[in-house]
Structure formats: C-alpha cells, structure tokens
Coordinates of C-alpha atoms (C1' of nucleotides) in Angstrom, one line a residue:
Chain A
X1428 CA 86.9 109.2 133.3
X1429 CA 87.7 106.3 131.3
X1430 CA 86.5 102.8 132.2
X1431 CA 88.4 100.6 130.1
X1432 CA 87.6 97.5 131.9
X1433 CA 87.8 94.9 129.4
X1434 CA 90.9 96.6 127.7
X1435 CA 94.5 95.1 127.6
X1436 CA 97.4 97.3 129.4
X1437 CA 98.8 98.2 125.7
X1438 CA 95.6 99.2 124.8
X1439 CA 94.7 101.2 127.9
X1440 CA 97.6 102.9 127.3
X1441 CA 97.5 103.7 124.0
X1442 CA 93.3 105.0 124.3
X1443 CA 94.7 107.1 127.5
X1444 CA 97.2 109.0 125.8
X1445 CA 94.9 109.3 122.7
X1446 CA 92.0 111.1 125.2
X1447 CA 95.0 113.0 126.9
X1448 CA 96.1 114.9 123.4
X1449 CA 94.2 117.6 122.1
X1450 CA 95.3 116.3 118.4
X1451 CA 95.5 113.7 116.6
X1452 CA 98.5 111.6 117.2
X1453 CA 100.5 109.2 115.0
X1454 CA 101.4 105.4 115.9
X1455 CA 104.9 106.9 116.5
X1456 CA 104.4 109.6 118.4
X1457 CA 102.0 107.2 120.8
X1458 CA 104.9 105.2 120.7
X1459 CA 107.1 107.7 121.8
X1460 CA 105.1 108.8 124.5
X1461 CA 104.7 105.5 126.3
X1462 CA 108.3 104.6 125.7
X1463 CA 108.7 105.1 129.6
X1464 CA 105.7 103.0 129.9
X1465 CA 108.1 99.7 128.4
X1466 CA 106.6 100.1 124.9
X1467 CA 109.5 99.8 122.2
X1468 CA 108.4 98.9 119.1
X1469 CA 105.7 100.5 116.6
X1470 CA 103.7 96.9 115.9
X1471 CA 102.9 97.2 119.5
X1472 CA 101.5 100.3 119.4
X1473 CA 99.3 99.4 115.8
X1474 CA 98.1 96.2 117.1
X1475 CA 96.8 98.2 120.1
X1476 CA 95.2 101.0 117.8
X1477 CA 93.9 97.9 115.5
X1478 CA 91.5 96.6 118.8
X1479 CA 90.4 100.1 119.7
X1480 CA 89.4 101.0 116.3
X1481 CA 87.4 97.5 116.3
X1482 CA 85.7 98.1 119.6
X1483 CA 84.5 101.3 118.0
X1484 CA 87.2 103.4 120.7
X1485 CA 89.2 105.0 118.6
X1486 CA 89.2 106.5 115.0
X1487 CA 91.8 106.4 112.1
X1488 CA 92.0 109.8 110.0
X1489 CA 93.0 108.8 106.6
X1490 CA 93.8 111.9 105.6
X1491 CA 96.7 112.6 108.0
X1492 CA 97.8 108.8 109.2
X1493 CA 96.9 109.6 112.9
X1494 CA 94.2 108.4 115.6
X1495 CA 92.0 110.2 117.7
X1496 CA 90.0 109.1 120.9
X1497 CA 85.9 109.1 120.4
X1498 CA 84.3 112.1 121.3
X1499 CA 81.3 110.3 122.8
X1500 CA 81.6 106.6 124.3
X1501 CA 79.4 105.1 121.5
X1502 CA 79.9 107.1 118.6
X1503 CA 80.5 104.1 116.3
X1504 CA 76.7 104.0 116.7
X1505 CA 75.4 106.3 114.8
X1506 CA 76.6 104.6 111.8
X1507 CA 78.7 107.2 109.5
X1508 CA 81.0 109.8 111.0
X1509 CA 82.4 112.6 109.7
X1510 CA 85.6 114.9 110.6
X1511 CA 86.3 118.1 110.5
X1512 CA 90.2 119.1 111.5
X1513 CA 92.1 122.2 112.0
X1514 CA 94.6 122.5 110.0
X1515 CA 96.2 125.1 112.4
X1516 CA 95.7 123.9 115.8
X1517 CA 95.1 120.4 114.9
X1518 CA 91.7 119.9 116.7
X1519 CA 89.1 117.5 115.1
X1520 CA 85.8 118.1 115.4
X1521 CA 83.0 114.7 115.2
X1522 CA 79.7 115.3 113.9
X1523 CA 77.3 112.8 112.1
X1524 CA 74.3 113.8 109.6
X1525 CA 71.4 111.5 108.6
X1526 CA 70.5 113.1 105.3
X1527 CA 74.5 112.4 104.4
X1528 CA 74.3 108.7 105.5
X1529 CA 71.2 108.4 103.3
X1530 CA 72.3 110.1 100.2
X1531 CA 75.4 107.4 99.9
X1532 CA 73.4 104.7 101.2
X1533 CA 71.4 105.4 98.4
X1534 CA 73.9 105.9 95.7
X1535 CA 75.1 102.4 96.8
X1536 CA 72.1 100.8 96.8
X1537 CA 71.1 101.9 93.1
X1538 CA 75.0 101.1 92.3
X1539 CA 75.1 97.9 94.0
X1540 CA 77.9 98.8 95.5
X1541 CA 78.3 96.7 99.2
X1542 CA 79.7 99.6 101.5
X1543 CA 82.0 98.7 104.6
X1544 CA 83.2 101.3 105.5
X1545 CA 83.3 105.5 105.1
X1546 CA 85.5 107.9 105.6
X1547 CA 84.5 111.9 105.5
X1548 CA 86.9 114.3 106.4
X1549 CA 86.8 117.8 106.1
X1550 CA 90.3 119.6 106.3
X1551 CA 90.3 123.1 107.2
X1552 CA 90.4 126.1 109.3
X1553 CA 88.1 126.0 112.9
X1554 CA 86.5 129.2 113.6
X1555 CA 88.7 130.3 116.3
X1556 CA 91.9 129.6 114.0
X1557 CA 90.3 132.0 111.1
X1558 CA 89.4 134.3 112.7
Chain B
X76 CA 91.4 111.3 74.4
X77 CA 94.0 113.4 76.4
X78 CA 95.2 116.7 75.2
X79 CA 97.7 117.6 77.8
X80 CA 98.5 120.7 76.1
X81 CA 100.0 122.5 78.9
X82 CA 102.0 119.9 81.0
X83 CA 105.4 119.2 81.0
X84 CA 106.6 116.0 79.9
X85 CA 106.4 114.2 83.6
X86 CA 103.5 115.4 84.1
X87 CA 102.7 113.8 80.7
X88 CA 103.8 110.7 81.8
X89 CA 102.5 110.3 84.8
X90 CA 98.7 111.3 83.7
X91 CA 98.8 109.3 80.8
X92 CA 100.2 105.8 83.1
X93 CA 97.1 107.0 85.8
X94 CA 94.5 107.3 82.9
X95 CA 95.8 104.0 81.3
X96 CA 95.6 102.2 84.5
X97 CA 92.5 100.5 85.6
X98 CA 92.8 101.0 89.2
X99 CA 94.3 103.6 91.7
X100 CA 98.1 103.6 90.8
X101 CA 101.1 104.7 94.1
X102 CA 103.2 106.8 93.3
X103 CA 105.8 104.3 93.0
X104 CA 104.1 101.6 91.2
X105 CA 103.4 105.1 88.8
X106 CA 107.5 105.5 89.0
X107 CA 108.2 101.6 88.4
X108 CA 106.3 101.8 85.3
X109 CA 107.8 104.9 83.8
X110 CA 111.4 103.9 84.4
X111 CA 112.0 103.1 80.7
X112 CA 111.1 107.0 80.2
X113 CA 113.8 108.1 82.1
X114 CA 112.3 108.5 85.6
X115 CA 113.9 107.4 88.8
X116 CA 112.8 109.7 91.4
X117 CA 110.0 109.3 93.8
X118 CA 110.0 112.8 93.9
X119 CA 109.9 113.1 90.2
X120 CA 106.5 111.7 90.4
X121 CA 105.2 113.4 93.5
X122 CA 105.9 116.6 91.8
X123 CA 104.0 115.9 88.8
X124 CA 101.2 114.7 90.8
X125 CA 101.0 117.5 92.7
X126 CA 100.3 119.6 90.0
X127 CA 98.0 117.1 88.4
X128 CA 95.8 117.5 91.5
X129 CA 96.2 121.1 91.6
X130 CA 94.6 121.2 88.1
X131 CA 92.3 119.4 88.8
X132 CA 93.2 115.8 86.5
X133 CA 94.0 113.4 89.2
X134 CA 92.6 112.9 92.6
X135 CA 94.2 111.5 95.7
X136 CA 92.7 108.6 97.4
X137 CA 93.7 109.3 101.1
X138 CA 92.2 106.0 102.3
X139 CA 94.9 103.9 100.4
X140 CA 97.8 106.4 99.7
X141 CA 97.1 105.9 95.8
X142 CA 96.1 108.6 93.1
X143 CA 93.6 108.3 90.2
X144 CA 93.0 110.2 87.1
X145 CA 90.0 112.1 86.9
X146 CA 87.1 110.6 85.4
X147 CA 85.5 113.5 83.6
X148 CA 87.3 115.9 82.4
X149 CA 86.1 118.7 84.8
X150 CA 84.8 116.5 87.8
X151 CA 86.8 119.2 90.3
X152 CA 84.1 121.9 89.4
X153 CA 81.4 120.1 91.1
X154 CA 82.7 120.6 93.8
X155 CA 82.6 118.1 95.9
X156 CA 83.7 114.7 94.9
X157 CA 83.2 110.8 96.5
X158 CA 84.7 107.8 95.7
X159 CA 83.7 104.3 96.3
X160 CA 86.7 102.1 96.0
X161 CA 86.2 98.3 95.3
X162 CA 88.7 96.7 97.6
X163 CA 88.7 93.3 95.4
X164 CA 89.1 94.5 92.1
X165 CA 90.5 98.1 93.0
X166 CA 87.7 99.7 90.4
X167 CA 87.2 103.7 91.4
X168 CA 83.9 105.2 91.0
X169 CA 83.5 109.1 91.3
X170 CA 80.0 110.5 92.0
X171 CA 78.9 113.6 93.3
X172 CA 75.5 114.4 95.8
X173 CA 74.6 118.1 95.5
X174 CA 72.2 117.1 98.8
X175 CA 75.8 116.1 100.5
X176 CA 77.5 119.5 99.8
X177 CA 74.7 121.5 100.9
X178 CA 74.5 119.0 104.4
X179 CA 78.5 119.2 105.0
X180 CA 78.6 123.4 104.2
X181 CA 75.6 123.8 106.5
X182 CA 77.2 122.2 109.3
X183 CA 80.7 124.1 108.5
X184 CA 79.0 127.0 108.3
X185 CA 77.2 126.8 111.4
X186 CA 80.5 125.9 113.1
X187 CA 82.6 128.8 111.5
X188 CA 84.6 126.6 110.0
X189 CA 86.0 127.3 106.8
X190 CA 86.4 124.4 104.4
X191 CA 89.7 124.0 102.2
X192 CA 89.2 120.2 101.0
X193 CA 87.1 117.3 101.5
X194 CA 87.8 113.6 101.0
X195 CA 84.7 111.2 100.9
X196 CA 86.2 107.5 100.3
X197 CA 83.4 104.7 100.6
X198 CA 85.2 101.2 101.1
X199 CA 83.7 98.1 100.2
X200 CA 83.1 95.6 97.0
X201 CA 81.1 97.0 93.9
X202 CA 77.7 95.0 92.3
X203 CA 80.2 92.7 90.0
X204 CA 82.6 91.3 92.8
X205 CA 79.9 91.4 95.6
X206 CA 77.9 89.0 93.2
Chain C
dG364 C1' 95.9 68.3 136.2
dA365 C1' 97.1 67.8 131.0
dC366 C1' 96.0 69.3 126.8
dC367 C1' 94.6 72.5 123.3
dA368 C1' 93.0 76.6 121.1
dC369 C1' 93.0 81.4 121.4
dT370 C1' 94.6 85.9 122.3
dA371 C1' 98.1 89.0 123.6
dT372 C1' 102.9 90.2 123.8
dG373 C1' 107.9 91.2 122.6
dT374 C1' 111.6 91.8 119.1
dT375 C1' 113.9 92.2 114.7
dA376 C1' 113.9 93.2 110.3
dT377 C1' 111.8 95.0 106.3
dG378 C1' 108.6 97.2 103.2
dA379 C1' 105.9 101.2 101.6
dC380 C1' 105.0 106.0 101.3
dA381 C1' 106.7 110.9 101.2
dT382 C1' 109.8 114.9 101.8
dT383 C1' 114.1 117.8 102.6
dA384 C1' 118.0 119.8 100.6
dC385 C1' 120.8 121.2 97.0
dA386 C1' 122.3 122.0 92.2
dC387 C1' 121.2 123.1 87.5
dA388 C1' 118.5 124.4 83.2
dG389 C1' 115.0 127.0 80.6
dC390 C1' 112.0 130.8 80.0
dC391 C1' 110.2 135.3 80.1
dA392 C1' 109.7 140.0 81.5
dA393 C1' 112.0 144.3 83.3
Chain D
dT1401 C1' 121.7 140.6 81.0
dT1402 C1' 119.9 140.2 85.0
dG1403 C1' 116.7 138.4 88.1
dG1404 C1' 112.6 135.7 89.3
dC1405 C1' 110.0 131.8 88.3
dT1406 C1' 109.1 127.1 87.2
dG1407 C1' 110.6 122.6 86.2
dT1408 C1' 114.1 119.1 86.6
dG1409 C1' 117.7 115.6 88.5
dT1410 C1' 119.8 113.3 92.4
dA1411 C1' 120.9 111.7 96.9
dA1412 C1' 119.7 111.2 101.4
dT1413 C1' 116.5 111.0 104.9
dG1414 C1' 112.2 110.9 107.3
dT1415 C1' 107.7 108.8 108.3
dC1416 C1' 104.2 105.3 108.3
dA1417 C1' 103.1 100.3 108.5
dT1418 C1' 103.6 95.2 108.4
dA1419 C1' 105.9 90.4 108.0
dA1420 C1' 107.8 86.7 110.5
dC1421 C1' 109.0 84.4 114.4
dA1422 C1' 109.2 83.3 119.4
dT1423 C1' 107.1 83.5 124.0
dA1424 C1' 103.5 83.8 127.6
dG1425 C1' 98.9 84.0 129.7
dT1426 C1' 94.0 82.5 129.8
dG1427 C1' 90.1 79.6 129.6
dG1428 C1' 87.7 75.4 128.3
dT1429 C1' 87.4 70.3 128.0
dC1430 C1' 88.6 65.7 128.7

DNA sequence: GACCACTATGTTATGACATTACACAGCCAA
DNA sequence: TTGGCTGTGTAATGTCATAACATAGTGGTC
C-alpha cells in the first residue's frame, strides 16, 4: 500500500493513520491516536505533518485546521489542487482544473502578484449526503 | 464612507477598526484595539463578526485565521470571491473570475455536490514587495 | 577514529484562536 | 403583559499551534 521508504517512524506514522481515516484529522486527534504508538506531545505530531506536506504527502485544509492523505501519490504535481469536503460525513474529495490554474495564474501575472501557494476549498454537501 | 445603518453598536465597532485597518485584523487584535470602547470579550467580537460575514461586509481569511472588511460594498453578490494575500506586507486583494465559477460549479455539478461556501486564498508577495 | 554539521527527536511551557454555558436587557408582535 | 427574538456581558473552557531547550543519530571530511 504505502511505501514510505525514505520517511521517518513519526512521519510514517502520522501519513498511516492519515490514509487509514476516511476524514480529515486534526494534529490532535493524530496525536491521540498514536499515543500507544509513544507519541506524547502535539509538536511531534506538527513537525511530522510539516515534512509530509513538504514532500507533497499530505495536505493542510485551511478551512477546518485538519490534514488529509493524497489521493494520488503525486498529486502535488499537477500544480493547484482544489477541495471539495462534506460537511456531513466529512469526506474530501481532490480534483484539479487547468482552466482554474490559468485564470489565477493570469490574474497574478497582470497583478504582479508572485503566487506561492493556493488554497481552494469548497465546503458543502457530497451527493450521497444531500440526497 | 460607511453607513452602518442597521448594526448594532459592536458591530459598529468592529467593521469600522476592520475597514480602518490596512491589513487582515484577528479577532483579538480587533478586541485589543476596541478595549477603550468598552469591549473585553473574545466572544463579543466573534459575534459581531459573524454577522458581519453573514451580511456580507467582512470576509474570513481561512488561510490565516484573520477577517477583512469588504472591499466593495457588495463584493458578496458576485458570487464567488479570491483573495491574494501578500504575506510581507499583509495587503488583501479581492478579485473575482466569472471563468472560475463556471469551472468550480461544473465540476460540483457533475459530482452532485451541492456547494454552501468557497474559499480561494492565493499566498505569496504582491508586485511592490516582490520588487 | 575525531570532529562537525545536519536532521530528527523528546519534553515543558506558552501563545493564539474559538466556543460553551449561563444570565440579563431591549424590542416588537400577538 | 406575555412570550419570542435578538443582542449583550462575563467567566470558563476547549482547540489549534509554536517557542525554547536538551538530547541523540547520521553522514561526510580531515
């Protein structure tokens, strides 16, 4: 499933219980979670969600002050991701669009405006929760 | 400039310090800055704010836990709003992309997902400071 | 091997952001 | 004048995040 080679035992075990959960989690509810593991304190946990977001593992969603897993392995890739979350049953969907990416690409460019970084989230209700 | 007809007095106070301000305010630098006028709750000012948002004069920015005034008077009929936030001198622009909507609804619609909110925050450094 | 730089780790304390719970006051319509 | 609604005031608490300091492993270089 996972091959985190190159990954740290705190960070292992923080992106394993992130792909486990079918929601986003908080740093303290990770924390929580691997308190059996011998994690005790909350900097661990947010110095191990600081390298996965990095490595392009993990995402932070603003919006809520949780994490989630990637969907896909190299999502960071395609440049400018945006979220759509449940507010019901708390699942996040990923999805990335072109046009989107260059309509603010080209708002910053006429602005000026050095971008570094974007954040796009769509809070809601997923079609099975609405119905 | 502001004829805040219909607000109460804190929420008075609190739009007029976020319209005053030249960068996103929290809601306790907001509360820091109004104790002289009698505030000295945190929830005095997240009340009033949440109204303020609700009508549609102050926005949230999710991706720093801060809160704006609006920059036009009715920017929340367009719909859908984007910020790009410069992180060295904390300077908010609001634009809108009609092209963006119409992408983001597509793909909700498509999905089944109904849409309640959207936050678009664009991090980086604006033409002056990138210079 | 001894040294140094770099990265990760563990722990305590603290700071920053936000809400719950409860009590009271004003206003307006039935 | 009663009851519902909205706003207000206050204290306590809950939630999210980082600063500061000490320790330990790892790998390169002389």
């Amino acid at each position: 499933m996972s091959a985190h080679s190159d990954l740290t035992r705190n960070q292992s075990l923080v992106l394993d219980r992130l792909e486990k959960a079918d929601a986003p989690m908080s740093a303290y509810a990770i924390l929580d979670q691997l308190r059996d593991d011998g994690l005790r304190a909350p900097l661990q946990v947010y110095r191990a969600l600081e390298k996965l977001l990095d490595m392009g593992l993990a995402h932070r969603l603003e919006s809520m002050n949780a994490f989630v897993a990637c969907a896909q392995p190299h999502c960071h890739d395609s440049g400018l991701i945006a979220f759509a979350i449940c507010e019901k049953c708390g699942q996040v969907s990923e999805f990335s669009d072109d046009v989107v990416r260059e309509r603010l690409n080209g708002w910053a460019d006429r602005e000026g405006f050095v971008v570094k970084r974007t954040t796009m989230e769509i809070r809601g209700e997923c079609r099975a929760c609405a119905a």
